[in-house]
């Protein structure tokens, strides 16, 4: 919304309480079409796709003494 109102990246970062570099990277990473601009819904979807997953393996072996 602030991008459409032509606010600067620094103004957006100040409003969100984040570093300007963080906002800049987010916009660059999730802007697919320069004409349409940044889409928060698409950004959330893409972030969920690329999110790192924790290991699914348990730390203790199920048949071990400590388990």
mmCIF file of C-alpha atoms in Angstrom:
data_model
loop_
_atom_site.group_PDB
_atom_site.id
_atom_site.type_symbol
_atom_site.label_atom_id
_atom_site.label_comp_id
_atom_site.label_asym_id
_atom_site.label_seq_id
_atom_site.Cartn_x
_atom_site.Cartn_y
_atom_site.Cartn_z
ATOM 1 C CA UNK A 1 0.000 0.000 0.000
ATOM 2 C CA UNK A 2 2.819 2.396 0.813
ATOM 3 C CA UNK A 3 4.582 1.443 -2.427
ATOM 4 C CA UNK A 4 1.569 2.597 -4.429
ATOM 5 C CA UNK A 5 1.571 5.883 -2.544
ATOM 6 C CA UNK A 6 5.171 6.331 -3.755
ATOM 7 C CA UNK A 7 6.781 6.317 -0.327
ATOM 8 C CA UNK A 8 10.508 5.720 -0.286
ATOM 9 C CA UNK A 9 12.031 2.491 0.953
ATOM 10 C CA UNK A 10 13.461 4.386 3.927
ATOM 11 C CA UNK A 11 10.017 5.756 4.834
ATOM 12 C CA UNK A 12 8.490 2.278 4.623
ATOM 13 C CA UNK A 13 11.320 0.822 6.733
ATOM 14 C CA UNK A 14 10.896 3.510 9.381
ATOM 15 C CA UNK A 15 7.141 2.886 9.501
ATOM 16 C CA UNK A 16 7.667 -0.880 9.893
ATOM 17 C CA UNK A 17 10.560 -0.557 12.322
ATOM 18 C CA UNK A 18 12.939 -2.460 10.044
ATOM 19 C CA UNK A 19 16.233 -1.687 8.335
ATOM 20 C CA UNK A 20 15.970 -0.176 4.846
ATOM 21 C CA UNK A 21 18.159 -2.969 3.472
ATOM 22 C CA UNK A 22 15.678 -5.576 4.746
ATOM 23 C CA UNK A 23 12.767 -3.833 3.051
ATOM 24 C CA UNK A 24 14.779 -3.418 -0.143
ATOM 25 C CA UNK A 25 15.710 -7.124 -0.247
ATOM 26 C CA UNK A 26 12.108 -8.145 0.414
ATOM 27 C CA UNK A 27 10.815 -5.973 -2.397
ATOM 28 C CA UNK A 28 13.508 -7.166 -4.821
ATOM 29 C CA UNK A 29 12.999 -10.819 -3.898
ATOM 30 C CA UNK A 30 9.222 -10.844 -4.270
ATOM 31 C CA UNK A 31 8.498 -8.398 -7.065
ATOM 32 C CA UNK A 32 7.782 -10.501 -10.143
ATOM 33 C CA UNK A 33 6.391 -7.915 -12.530
ATOM 34 C CA UNK A 34 7.850 -4.366 -12.304
ATOM 35 C CA UNK A 35 4.633 -2.886 -13.697
ATOM 36 C CA UNK A 36 2.366 -4.522 -11.104
ATOM 37 C CA UNK A 37 4.875 -4.048 -8.290
ATOM 38 C CA UNK A 38 5.113 -5.857 -4.973
ATOM 39 C CA UNK A 39 2.316 -8.269 -4.075
ATOM 40 C CA UNK A 40 2.184 -9.253 -0.384
ATOM 41 C CA UNK A 41 0.036 -12.334 -1.053
ATOM 42 C CA UNK A 42 2.472 -13.629 -3.650
ATOM 43 C CA UNK A 43 5.401 -12.781 -1.380
ATOM 44 C CA UNK A 44 3.905 -14.834 1.461
ATOM 45 C CA UNK A 45 3.239 -17.752 -0.860
ATOM 46 C CA UNK A 46 6.789 -17.701 -2.236
ATOM 47 C CA UNK A 47 8.258 -17.373 1.262
ATOM 48 C CA UNK A 48 6.347 -20.453 2.409
ATOM 49 C CA UNK A 49 7.671 -22.396 -0.592
ATOM 50 C CA UNK A 50 11.291 -21.488 0.095
ATOM 51 C CA UNK A 51 11.167 -21.742 3.905
ATOM 52 C CA UNK A 52 13.763 -24.031 5.417
ATOM 53 C CA UNK A 53 12.288 -27.026 7.178
ATOM 54 C CA UNK A 54 13.734 -28.491 10.383
ATOM 55 C CA UNK A 55 15.014 -32.036 10.373
ATOM 56 C CA UNK A 56 12.276 -34.585 10.846
ATOM 57 C CA UNK A 57 14.626 -37.151 12.357
ATOM 58 C CA UNK A 58 14.313 -37.540 16.144
ATOM 59 C CA UNK A 59 17.416 -36.812 18.196
ATOM 60 C CA UNK A 60 17.143 -40.014 20.186
ATOM 61 C CA UNK A 61 16.803 -43.450 18.645
ATOM 62 C CA UNK A 62 13.376 -44.919 19.546
ATOM 63 C CA UNK A 63 14.922 -48.266 20.574
ATOM 64 C CA UNK A 64 17.721 -46.722 22.641
ATOM 65 C CA UNK A 65 17.982 -46.602 26.432
ATOM 66 C CA UNK A 66 17.582 -42.841 26.672
ATOM 67 C CA UNK A 67 14.389 -42.766 24.633
#
